């Protein structure tokens, strides 16, 4: 006799049995084996998790949510993660679905607190405790690396079912964060090897150059790259392939001393914000010529550059004005305007509020009707 005599049960009978079970029992049965998982999925096709959670007395804990989401896949709404590797003590992953956020924390500590209890999700078990509102689960490990591996393994098992995307990935090194390089590489290598989409990548100021390079060449965010990481003056990012070009919607670098004009030429962003960049007047002039002739930056809507103090934007515009081009240019103290070949207009200013800063360049791309020549 097999351990599961229901395997020989006709499908209609099997479905009737499931209707007598509550949802938690159904999910538990599905986790028993791959075969029971497929059978339960075939017979139980409810996909709206809001209906499920409101209809059954289920605790909305992070681990339960992962388990139920995996069972209810494919989902209409996306499941996104926020991963924070910024604290020497905590490694945090937040799971967002249907406007709810559930936090999962991995904490390294010795000894493990006695108040912990065994928390399970399917066949996955660890020591931890839930917050009072059941929205956060904190797990404790003698080896934090092992705890992170355990959670990444569970995410990988659920990834195809859930169509997981990483909404935010935030990293910051620290002298107190001794195992940061190991934890960072462990996480980013998993993201890179599994080709998990990262929407927003934020690199904070304490990230060193070696870690920055490791991240840049492995993770290309689709929405935004924000970096406050400091690098040595001679550091440069080479455009080694099309995969490593700047194709996110928003690029913000402060400082951006490593960002070269060649990097700018390979940008395909909607918004570009670079401070402390090393562009000279020749670079800015070439940028404006390429833009107005429609050769590059078709998506660009806003550009903000803080240039070196030797660069004077008004001087560059006057040189451009002398160029024999049918495209119009208008120079004024407050705002100057350059016409694009398709009729759009670049509004240019060097003002920051009431201050006139000669080395500040801000460009807003406006519709054709926004300026009267």
mmCIF file of C-alpha atoms in Angstrom:
data_model
loop_
_atom_site.group_PDB
_atom_site.id
_atom_site.type_symbol
_atom_site.label_atom_id
_atom_site.label_comp_id
_atom_site.label_asym_id
_atom_site.label_seq_id
_atom_site.Cartn_x
_atom_site.Cartn_y
_atom_site.Cartn_z
ATOM 1 C CA UNK A 1 0.000 0.000 0.000
ATOM 2 C CA UNK A 2 1.390 3.450 -0.934
ATOM 3 C CA UNK A 3 1.878 6.167 1.708
ATOM 4 C CA UNK A 4 -0.791 8.170 -0.138
ATOM 5 C CA UNK A 5 -3.724 5.866 -1.003
ATOM 6 C CA UNK A 6 -5.527 8.909 -2.451
ATOM 7 C CA UNK A 7 -3.222 8.711 -5.492
ATOM 8 C CA UNK A 8 -5.571 6.076 -6.913
ATOM 9 C CA UNK A 9 -8.700 8.123 -6.169
ATOM 10 C CA UNK A 10 -10.702 9.424 -9.172
ATOM 11 C CA UNK A 11 -10.241 13.135 -9.825
ATOM 12 C CA UNK A 12 -13.848 14.063 -8.947
ATOM 13 C CA UNK A 13 -13.578 12.300 -5.586
ATOM 14 C CA UNK A 14 -10.188 13.911 -4.994
ATOM 15 C CA UNK A 15 -11.684 17.364 -5.664
ATOM 16 C CA UNK A 16 -14.577 16.658 -3.295
ATOM 17 C CA UNK A 17 -12.111 15.705 -0.541
ATOM 18 C CA UNK A 18 -10.259 18.997 -0.994
ATOM 19 C CA UNK A 19 -13.489 20.973 -0.661
ATOM 20 C CA UNK A 20 -13.887 19.561 2.856
ATOM 21 C CA UNK A 21 -10.395 20.751 3.867
ATOM 22 C CA UNK A 22 -9.481 24.271 4.921
ATOM 23 C CA UNK A 23 -6.882 26.167 2.936
ATOM 24 C CA UNK A 24 -4.041 25.650 5.396
ATOM 25 C CA UNK A 25 -4.595 21.876 5.294
ATOM 26 C CA UNK A 26 -4.608 21.978 1.495
ATOM 27 C CA UNK A 27 -1.307 23.863 1.366
ATOM 28 C CA UNK A 28 0.248 21.496 3.907
ATOM 29 C CA UNK A 29 -0.831 18.516 1.802
ATOM 30 C CA UNK A 30 0.597 20.149 -1.322
ATOM 31 C CA UNK A 31 3.997 20.503 0.382
ATOM 32 C CA UNK A 32 4.226 16.755 1.076
ATOM 33 C CA UNK A 33 5.580 15.811 -2.352
ATOM 34 C CA UNK A 34 5.789 17.014 -5.930
ATOM 35 C CA UNK A 35 2.987 14.671 -6.891
ATOM 36 C CA UNK A 36 0.577 15.921 -4.245
ATOM 37 C CA UNK A 37 1.527 19.493 -5.179
ATOM 38 C CA UNK A 38 0.539 18.903 -8.827
ATOM 39 C CA UNK A 39 -2.663 17.089 -7.854
ATOM 40 C CA UNK A 40 -3.739 19.823 -5.442
ATOM 41 C CA UNK A 41 -2.917 22.559 -7.958
ATOM 42 C CA UNK A 42 -4.976 20.809 -10.630
ATOM 43 C CA UNK A 43 -7.997 20.480 -8.357
ATOM 44 C CA UNK A 44 -7.776 23.815 -6.539
ATOM 45 C CA UNK A 45 -7.571 26.800 -8.867
ATOM 46 C CA UNK A 46 -8.317 29.759 -6.615
ATOM 47 C CA UNK A 47 -5.717 32.431 -7.374
ATOM 48 C CA UNK A 48 -6.807 35.542 -5.537
ATOM 49 C CA UNK A 49 -4.853 35.576 -2.286
ATOM 50 C CA UNK A 50 -7.005 38.378 -0.849
ATOM 51 C CA UNK A 51 -10.097 36.161 -1.108
ATOM 52 C CA UNK A 52 -8.181 33.260 0.426
ATOM 53 C CA UNK A 53 -6.806 35.199 3.388
ATOM 54 C CA UNK A 54 -10.109 36.900 4.124
ATOM 55 C CA UNK A 55 -12.018 33.643 3.858
ATOM 56 C CA UNK A 56 -9.907 31.461 6.141
ATOM 57 C CA UNK A 57 -8.453 31.940 9.643
ATOM 58 C CA UNK A 58 -4.822 32.036 8.445
ATOM 59 C CA UNK A 59 -2.070 33.975 10.184
ATOM 60 C CA UNK A 60 -0.602 36.489 7.755
ATOM 61 C CA UNK A 61 3.014 35.839 8.657
ATOM 62 C CA UNK A 62 5.867 36.329 6.154
ATOM 63 C CA UNK A 63 6.564 32.610 5.941
ATOM 64 C CA UNK A 64 2.898 31.724 5.518
ATOM 65 C CA UNK A 65 2.617 34.363 2.809
ATOM 66 C CA UNK A 66 5.543 32.847 0.898
ATOM 67 C CA UNK A 67 4.042 29.397 1.222
ATOM 68 C CA UNK A 68 0.559 30.462 0.125
ATOM 69 C CA UNK A 69 1.812 32.674 -2.710
ATOM 70 C CA UNK A 70 3.830 29.804 -4.086
ATOM 71 C CA UNK A 71 0.807 27.514 -3.969
ATOM 72 C CA UNK A 72 -1.553 30.064 -5.532
ATOM 73 C CA UNK A 73 0.720 30.886 -8.494
ATOM 74 C CA UNK A 74 0.524 32.101 -11.174
ATOM 75 C CA UNK A 75 -0.593 35.349 -9.561
ATOM 76 C CA UNK A 76 -2.317 38.282 -11.186
ATOM 77 C CA UNK A 77 -0.348 40.788 -9.117
ATOM 78 C CA UNK A 78 3.471 40.730 -8.994
ATOM 79 C CA UNK A 79 5.477 39.741 -5.940
ATOM 80 C CA UNK A 80 8.454 42.042 -5.366
ATOM 81 C CA UNK A 81 11.327 42.010 -2.896
ATOM 82 C CA UNK A 82 13.397 44.670 -1.169
ATOM 83 C CA UNK A 83 16.826 43.433 -0.079
ATOM 84 C CA UNK A 84 18.877 45.531 2.363
ATOM 85 C CA UNK A 85 22.547 44.692 2.937
ATOM 86 C CA UNK A 86 23.418 47.812 4.915
ATOM 87 C CA UNK A 87 23.598 46.770 8.557
ATOM 88 C CA UNK A 88 26.377 44.834 10.323
ATOM 89 C CA UNK A 89 23.725 42.945 12.315
ATOM 90 C CA UNK A 90 20.662 42.497 10.092
ATOM 91 C CA UNK A 91 20.128 41.138 6.594
ATOM 92 C CA UNK A 92 16.600 42.135 5.587
ATOM 93 C CA UNK A 93 14.318 40.972 2.786
ATOM 94 C CA UNK A 94 10.862 42.534 2.454
ATOM 95 C CA UNK A 95 8.144 40.807 0.440
ATOM 96 C CA UNK A 96 5.490 43.084 -1.065
ATOM 97 C CA UNK A 97 2.205 41.843 -2.492
ATOM 98 C CA UNK A 98 -1.206 43.506 -2.705
ATOM 99 C CA UNK A 99 0.057 46.669 -0.920
ATOM 100 C CA UNK A 100 1.155 44.589 2.104
ATOM 101 C CA UNK A 101 4.819 44.357 3.156
ATOM 102 C CA UNK A 102 6.170 41.353 5.057
ATOM 103 C CA UNK A 103 9.713 41.489 6.467
ATOM 104 C CA UNK A 104 12.173 38.650 6.842
ATOM 105 C CA UNK A 105 15.343 39.283 8.870
ATOM 106 C CA UNK A 106 18.464 37.175 9.292
ATOM 107 C CA UNK A 107 20.439 38.052 12.441
ATOM 108 C CA UNK A 108 23.782 36.592 13.437
ATOM 109 C CA UNK A 109 24.134 36.168 17.180
ATOM 110 C CA UNK A 110 25.793 33.820 19.648
ATOM 111 C CA UNK A 111 24.190 32.405 21.694
ATOM 112 C CA UNK A 112 20.786 32.287 20.031
ATOM 113 C CA UNK A 113 18.098 33.842 22.311
ATOM 114 C CA UNK A 114 16.132 31.328 24.376
ATOM 115 C CA UNK A 115 12.874 33.041 23.453
ATOM 116 C CA UNK A 116 13.177 31.701 19.888
ATOM 117 C CA UNK A 117 10.979 28.890 18.665
ATOM 118 C CA UNK A 118 11.063 26.669 15.613
ATOM 119 C CA UNK A 119 9.327 28.346 12.670
ATOM 120 C CA UNK A 120 8.517 26.267 9.619
ATOM 121 C CA UNK A 121 7.415 26.910 6.080
ATOM 122 C CA UNK A 122 6.795 23.635 4.306
ATOM 123 C CA UNK A 123 9.948 21.574 4.797
ATOM 124 C CA UNK A 124 12.029 24.639 5.691
ATOM 125 C CA UNK A 125 12.651 25.198 9.424
ATOM 126 C CA UNK A 126 14.629 27.742 11.460
ATOM 127 C CA UNK A 127 14.805 29.369 14.881
ATOM 128 C CA UNK A 128 13.108 32.725 15.178
ATOM 129 C CA UNK A 129 10.173 34.735 16.408
ATOM 130 C CA UNK A 130 7.319 36.776 14.971
ATOM 131 C CA UNK A 131 6.577 40.429 15.650
ATOM 132 C CA UNK A 132 3.438 41.336 17.588
ATOM 133 C CA UNK A 133 1.620 42.232 14.355
ATOM 134 C CA UNK A 134 2.821 39.037 12.610
ATOM 135 C CA UNK A 135 4.261 41.169 9.779
ATOM 136 C CA UNK A 136 7.936 40.514 10.554
ATOM 137 C CA UNK A 137 9.764 37.261 11.161
ATOM 138 C CA UNK A 138 13.239 37.497 12.688
ATOM 139 C CA UNK A 139 15.479 34.446 12.479
ATOM 140 C CA UNK A 140 18.672 33.866 14.458
ATOM 141 C CA UNK A 141 21.708 31.959 13.249
ATOM 142 C CA UNK A 142 25.142 31.024 14.550
ATOM 143 C CA UNK A 143 26.259 31.467 10.934
ATOM 144 C CA UNK A 144 24.540 34.326 9.126
ATOM 145 C CA UNK A 145 25.861 33.192 5.740
ATOM 146 C CA UNK A 146 24.076 29.863 6.178
ATOM 147 C CA UNK A 147 20.828 31.629 7.117
ATOM 148 C CA UNK A 148 20.962 33.783 3.990
ATOM 149 C CA UNK A 149 21.712 30.753 1.816
ATOM 150 C CA UNK A 150 18.676 28.993 3.306
ATOM 151 C CA UNK A 151 16.373 31.868 2.454
ATOM 152 C CA UNK A 152 17.804 32.364 -1.055
ATOM 153 C CA UNK A 153 17.330 28.640 -1.659
ATOM 154 C CA UNK A 154 13.668 28.946 -0.708
ATOM 155 C CA UNK A 155 13.270 31.973 -2.973
ATOM 156 C CA UNK A 156 14.830 30.018 -5.822
ATOM 157 C CA UNK A 157 12.390 27.154 -5.259
ATOM 158 C CA UNK A 158 9.531 29.677 -5.454
ATOM 159 C CA UNK A 159 10.947 32.016 -8.095
ATOM 160 C CA UNK A 160 9.304 30.601 -11.208
ATOM 161 C CA UNK A 161 5.977 30.146 -9.435
ATOM 162 C CA UNK A 162 5.944 33.684 -8.073
ATOM 163 C CA UNK A 163 7.656 35.492 -10.969
ATOM 164 C CA UNK A 164 9.757 37.282 -8.370
ATOM 165 C CA UNK A 165 11.342 40.652 -9.058
ATOM 166 C CA UNK A 166 13.648 42.624 -6.787
ATOM 167 C CA UNK A 167 12.109 46.062 -6.428
ATOM 168 C CA UNK A 168 14.941 47.543 -4.355
ATOM 169 C CA UNK A 169 18.484 46.352 -3.654
ATOM 170 C CA UNK A 170 20.407 48.562 -1.223
ATOM 171 C CA UNK A 171 24.025 47.980 -0.197
ATOM 172 C CA UNK A 172 26.457 49.750 2.095
ATOM 173 C CA UNK A 173 29.797 48.557 3.453
ATOM 174 C CA UNK A 174 31.073 49.457 6.936
ATOM 175 C CA UNK A 175 34.202 48.799 8.970
ATOM 176 C CA UNK A 176 31.963 47.029 11.506
ATOM 177 C CA UNK A 177 30.414 44.942 8.738
ATOM 178 C CA UNK A 178 33.307 42.479 8.484
ATOM 179 C CA UNK A 179 31.502 39.861 6.416
ATOM 180 C CA UNK A 180 29.911 42.399 4.042
ATOM 181 C CA UNK A 181 31.978 41.339 0.971
ATOM 182 C CA UNK A 182 30.993 37.704 1.500
ATOM 183 C CA UNK A 183 27.299 38.474 2.120
ATOM 184 C CA UNK A 184 27.182 40.952 -0.773
ATOM 185 C CA UNK A 185 28.797 38.541 -3.240
ATOM 186 C CA UNK A 186 26.621 35.669 -2.053
ATOM 187 C CA UNK A 187 23.464 37.685 -2.760
ATOM 188 C CA UNK A 188 24.532 39.432 -5.968
ATOM 189 C CA UNK A 189 25.952 36.249 -7.480
ATOM 190 C CA UNK A 190 22.607 34.545 -6.818
ATOM 191 C CA UNK A 191 20.778 37.435 -8.512
ATOM 192 C CA UNK A 192 23.204 37.391 -11.454
ATOM 193 C CA UNK A 193 23.251 33.627 -11.979
ATOM 194 C CA UNK A 194 19.458 33.267 -11.715
ATOM 195 C CA UNK A 195 18.843 36.352 -13.887
ATOM 196 C CA UNK A 196 16.447 37.883 -11.352
ATOM 197 C CA UNK A 197 15.334 41.359 -12.422
ATOM 198 C CA UNK A 198 16.504 44.206 -10.155
ATOM 199 C CA UNK A 199 14.454 47.366 -10.598
ATOM 200 C CA UNK A 200 16.232 49.830 -8.284
ATOM 201 C CA UNK A 201 19.858 49.549 -7.143
ATOM 202 C CA UNK A 202 21.187 51.905 -4.460
ATOM 203 C CA UNK A 203 24.867 51.947 -3.512
ATOM 204 C CA UNK A 204 25.640 53.940 -0.359
ATOM 205 C CA UNK A 205 28.727 55.976 0.496
ATOM 206 C CA UNK A 206 30.655 53.387 2.507
ATOM 207 C CA UNK A 207 30.839 50.951 -0.386
ATOM 208 C CA UNK A 208 34.437 50.542 -1.508
ATOM 209 C CA UNK A 209 35.615 50.511 -5.107
ATOM 210 C CA UNK A 210 36.208 46.760 -5.309
ATOM 211 C CA UNK A 211 32.668 46.006 -4.150
ATOM 212 C CA UNK A 212 31.294 48.681 -6.482
ATOM 213 C CA UNK A 213 32.957 47.054 -9.505
ATOM 214 C CA UNK A 214 31.666 43.620 -8.474
ATOM 215 C CA UNK A 215 28.119 44.967 -8.314
ATOM 216 C CA UNK A 216 28.199 47.073 -11.464
ATOM 217 C CA UNK A 217 29.313 44.276 -13.755
ATOM 218 C CA UNK A 218 26.779 41.782 -12.344
ATOM 219 C CA UNK A 219 23.619 43.780 -11.737
ATOM 220 C CA UNK A 220 22.051 46.141 -14.251
ATOM 221 C CA UNK A 221 18.887 47.692 -12.762
ATOM 222 C CA UNK A 222 15.966 48.380 -15.073
ATOM 223 C CA UNK A 223 14.502 51.440 -13.303
ATOM 224 C CA UNK A 224 17.203 53.346 -11.412
ATOM 225 C CA UNK A 225 20.832 53.289 -10.321
ATOM 226 C CA UNK A 226 21.629 55.594 -7.410
ATOM 227 C CA UNK A 227 25.193 55.703 -6.132
ATOM 228 C CA UNK A 228 26.894 57.649 -3.349
ATOM 229 C CA UNK A 229 29.921 55.340 -3.417
ATOM 230 C CA UNK A 230 33.308 57.067 -3.396
ATOM 231 C CA UNK A 231 35.989 55.849 -5.790
ATOM 232 C CA UNK A 232 39.627 56.746 -6.405
ATOM 233 C CA UNK A 233 40.220 59.480 -9.051
ATOM 234 C CA UNK A 234 41.632 57.107 -11.687
ATOM 235 C CA UNK A 235 38.728 54.640 -11.456
ATOM 236 C CA UNK A 236 36.763 54.192 -14.689
ATOM 237 C CA UNK A 237 33.865 51.999 -15.792
ATOM 238 C CA UNK A 238 34.567 50.523 -19.215
ATOM 239 C CA UNK A 239 31.703 49.849 -21.595
ATOM 240 C CA UNK A 240 32.781 46.249 -22.144
ATOM 241 C CA UNK A 241 29.515 45.125 -23.720
ATOM 242 C CA UNK A 242 26.025 46.318 -24.549
ATOM 243 C CA UNK A 243 24.791 44.515 -21.427
ATOM 244 C CA UNK A 244 26.777 46.883 -19.188
ATOM 245 C CA UNK A 245 25.644 50.163 -20.676
ATOM 246 C CA UNK A 246 23.507 52.590 -18.708
ATOM 247 C CA UNK A 247 19.986 51.690 -19.845
ATOM 248 C CA UNK A 248 17.988 52.211 -16.673
ATOM 249 C CA UNK A 249 15.335 54.951 -16.597
ATOM 250 C CA UNK A 250 17.102 57.041 -13.949
ATOM 251 C CA UNK A 251 20.828 57.423 -13.270
ATOM 252 C CA UNK A 252 21.947 59.445 -10.233
ATOM 253 C CA UNK A 253 25.614 59.593 -9.181
ATOM 254 C CA UNK A 254 26.929 61.688 -6.298
ATOM 255 C CA UNK A 255 29.863 61.858 -6.685
ATOM 256 C CA UNK A 256 30.217 60.996 -10.353
ATOM 257 C CA UNK A 257 33.927 61.736 -10.724
ATOM 258 C CA UNK A 258 34.461 58.351 -12.409
ATOM 259 C CA UNK A 259 31.694 58.931 -14.967
ATOM 260 C CA UNK A 260 33.323 59.773 -18.311
ATOM 261 C CA UNK A 261 31.961 61.439 -21.425
ATOM 262 C CA UNK A 262 32.150 58.018 -23.122
ATOM 263 C CA UNK A 263 29.840 56.708 -20.376
ATOM 264 C CA UNK A 264 27.429 59.563 -21.100
ATOM 265 C CA UNK A 265 27.522 58.759 -24.822
ATOM 266 C CA UNK A 266 26.394 55.221 -23.954
ATOM 267 C CA UNK A 267 23.512 56.316 -21.709
ATOM 268 C CA UNK A 268 19.933 55.651 -22.733
ATOM 269 C CA UNK A 269 18.154 57.082 -19.689
ATOM 270 C CA UNK A 270 15.143 59.301 -19.138
ATOM 271 C CA UNK A 271 16.776 61.186 -16.244
ATOM 272 C CA UNK A 272 20.512 61.706 -15.678
ATOM 273 C CA UNK A 273 21.816 63.447 -12.542
ATOM 274 C CA UNK A 274 25.621 63.580 -12.114
ATOM 275 C CA UNK A 275 27.564 65.671 -9.597
ATOM 276 C CA UNK A 276 31.329 66.329 -9.596
ATOM 277 C CA UNK A 277 31.672 65.046 -13.156
ATOM 278 C CA UNK A 278 34.857 65.798 -15.073
ATOM 279 C CA UNK A 279 33.373 66.976 -18.386
ATOM 280 C CA UNK A 280 35.043 69.929 -20.104
ATOM 281 C CA UNK A 281 33.502 72.595 -22.356
ATOM 282 C CA UNK A 282 34.277 70.564 -25.481
ATOM 283 C CA UNK A 283 32.327 67.592 -24.052
ATOM 284 C CA UNK A 284 29.264 69.722 -23.265
ATOM 285 C CA UNK A 285 29.350 71.342 -26.703
ATOM 286 C CA UNK A 286 29.532 67.921 -28.368
ATOM 287 C CA UNK A 287 26.645 66.679 -26.198
ATOM 288 C CA UNK A 288 24.397 69.591 -27.202
ATOM 289 C CA UNK A 289 25.202 69.140 -30.900
ATOM 290 C CA UNK A 290 24.497 65.404 -30.813
ATOM 291 C CA UNK A 291 21.265 65.916 -28.890
ATOM 292 C CA UNK A 292 19.728 68.588 -31.123
ATOM 293 C CA UNK A 293 20.606 66.628 -34.280
ATOM 294 C CA UNK A 294 18.826 63.570 -32.839
ATOM 295 C CA UNK A 295 21.886 61.318 -32.913
ATOM 296 C CA UNK A 296 21.598 60.135 -29.296
ATOM 297 C CA UNK A 297 19.545 60.318 -26.069
ATOM 298 C CA UNK A 298 16.115 59.922 -27.646
ATOM 299 C CA UNK A 299 14.523 59.081 -24.274
ATOM 300 C CA UNK A 300 16.170 61.928 -22.333
ATOM 301 C CA UNK A 301 13.776 64.230 -20.456
ATOM 302 C CA UNK A 302 16.055 65.737 -17.810
ATOM 303 C CA UNK A 303 19.818 66.178 -17.424
ATOM 304 C CA UNK A 304 21.516 67.764 -14.398
ATOM 305 C CA UNK A 305 25.309 68.091 -14.270
ATOM 306 C CA UNK A 306 27.536 69.737 -11.663
ATOM 307 C CA UNK A 307 30.690 70.504 -13.642
ATOM 308 C CA UNK A 308 34.152 71.595 -12.573
ATOM 309 C CA UNK A 309 34.397 75.310 -11.750
ATOM 310 C CA UNK A 310 36.405 76.050 -14.899
ATOM 311 C CA UNK A 311 33.438 75.211 -17.147
ATOM 312 C CA UNK A 312 31.083 78.102 -17.977
ATOM 313 C CA UNK A 313 27.785 77.030 -19.530
ATOM 314 C CA UNK A 314 26.922 80.458 -20.987
ATOM 315 C CA UNK A 315 30.209 80.484 -22.899
ATOM 316 C CA UNK A 316 29.402 77.063 -24.411
ATOM 317 C CA UNK A 317 25.962 78.255 -25.557
ATOM 318 C CA UNK A 318 27.444 81.285 -27.301
ATOM 319 C CA UNK A 319 29.843 79.031 -29.209
ATOM 320 C CA UNK A 320 26.903 76.824 -30.215
ATOM 321 C CA UNK A 321 24.959 79.902 -31.338
ATOM 322 C CA UNK A 322 27.657 80.676 -33.924
ATOM 323 C CA UNK A 323 27.296 77.217 -35.438
ATOM 324 C CA UNK A 324 25.678 77.275 -38.888
ATOM 325 C CA UNK A 325 22.610 75.208 -38.121
ATOM 326 C CA UNK A 326 18.967 75.735 -39.123
ATOM 327 C CA UNK A 327 17.986 74.668 -35.580
ATOM 328 C CA UNK A 328 17.230 77.656 -33.391
ATOM 329 C CA UNK A 329 18.871 78.692 -30.137
ATOM 330 C CA UNK A 330 17.861 81.450 -27.722
ATOM 331 C CA UNK A 331 20.155 82.591 -24.886
ATOM 332 C CA UNK A 332 18.858 84.467 -21.820
ATOM 333 C CA UNK A 333 19.962 85.110 -18.233
ATOM 334 C CA UNK A 334 17.259 82.910 -16.724
ATOM 335 C CA UNK A 335 16.629 80.207 -19.324
ATOM 336 C CA UNK A 336 18.136 79.427 -22.696
ATOM 337 C CA UNK A 337 16.466 77.254 -25.334
ATOM 338 C CA UNK A 338 17.782 74.896 -28.013
ATOM 339 C CA UNK A 339 15.586 73.407 -30.723
ATOM 340 C CA UNK A 340 15.689 69.659 -31.473
ATOM 341 C CA UNK A 341 15.352 68.479 -35.078
ATOM 342 C CA UNK A 342 11.993 66.856 -34.201
ATOM 343 C CA UNK A 343 10.628 70.102 -32.758
ATOM 344 C CA UNK A 344 11.183 69.440 -29.043
ATOM 345 C CA UNK A 345 12.914 72.133 -27.001
ATOM 346 C CA UNK A 346 15.714 71.886 -24.439
ATOM 347 C CA UNK A 347 15.315 74.463 -21.680
ATOM 348 C CA UNK A 348 18.744 75.154 -20.197
ATOM 349 C CA UNK A 349 19.624 76.963 -16.983
ATOM 350 C CA UNK A 350 22.578 77.382 -14.654
ATOM 351 C CA UNK A 351 20.464 78.586 -11.757
ATOM 352 C CA UNK A 352 19.892 76.849 -8.446
ATOM 353 C CA UNK A 353 16.962 78.739 -6.971
ATOM 354 C CA UNK A 354 18.063 82.384 -6.837
ATOM 355 C CA UNK A 355 21.743 81.530 -7.337
ATOM 356 C CA UNK A 356 23.456 81.776 -10.706
ATOM 357 C CA UNK A 357 26.086 79.003 -10.859
ATOM 358 C CA UNK A 358 28.131 79.087 -14.053
ATOM 359 C CA UNK A 359 29.222 75.437 -13.703
ATOM 360 C CA UNK A 360 25.711 74.021 -13.170
ATOM 361 C CA UNK A 361 23.937 72.650 -16.239
ATOM 362 C CA UNK A 362 20.270 71.662 -16.049
ATOM 363 C CA UNK A 363 18.355 70.637 -19.160
ATOM 364 C CA UNK A 364 14.623 69.920 -19.345
ATOM 365 C CA UNK A 365 13.299 68.531 -22.626
ATOM 366 C CA UNK A 366 9.920 70.135 -23.342
ATOM 367 C CA UNK A 367 7.249 69.744 -26.049
ATOM 368 C CA UNK A 368 7.445 71.925 -29.156
ATOM 369 C CA UNK A 369 4.605 74.247 -28.105
ATOM 370 C CA UNK A 370 6.232 75.120 -24.766
ATOM 371 C CA UNK A 371 8.404 77.946 -26.147
ATOM 372 C CA UNK A 372 7.588 80.847 -28.444
ATOM 373 C CA UNK A 373 10.613 81.708 -30.566
#
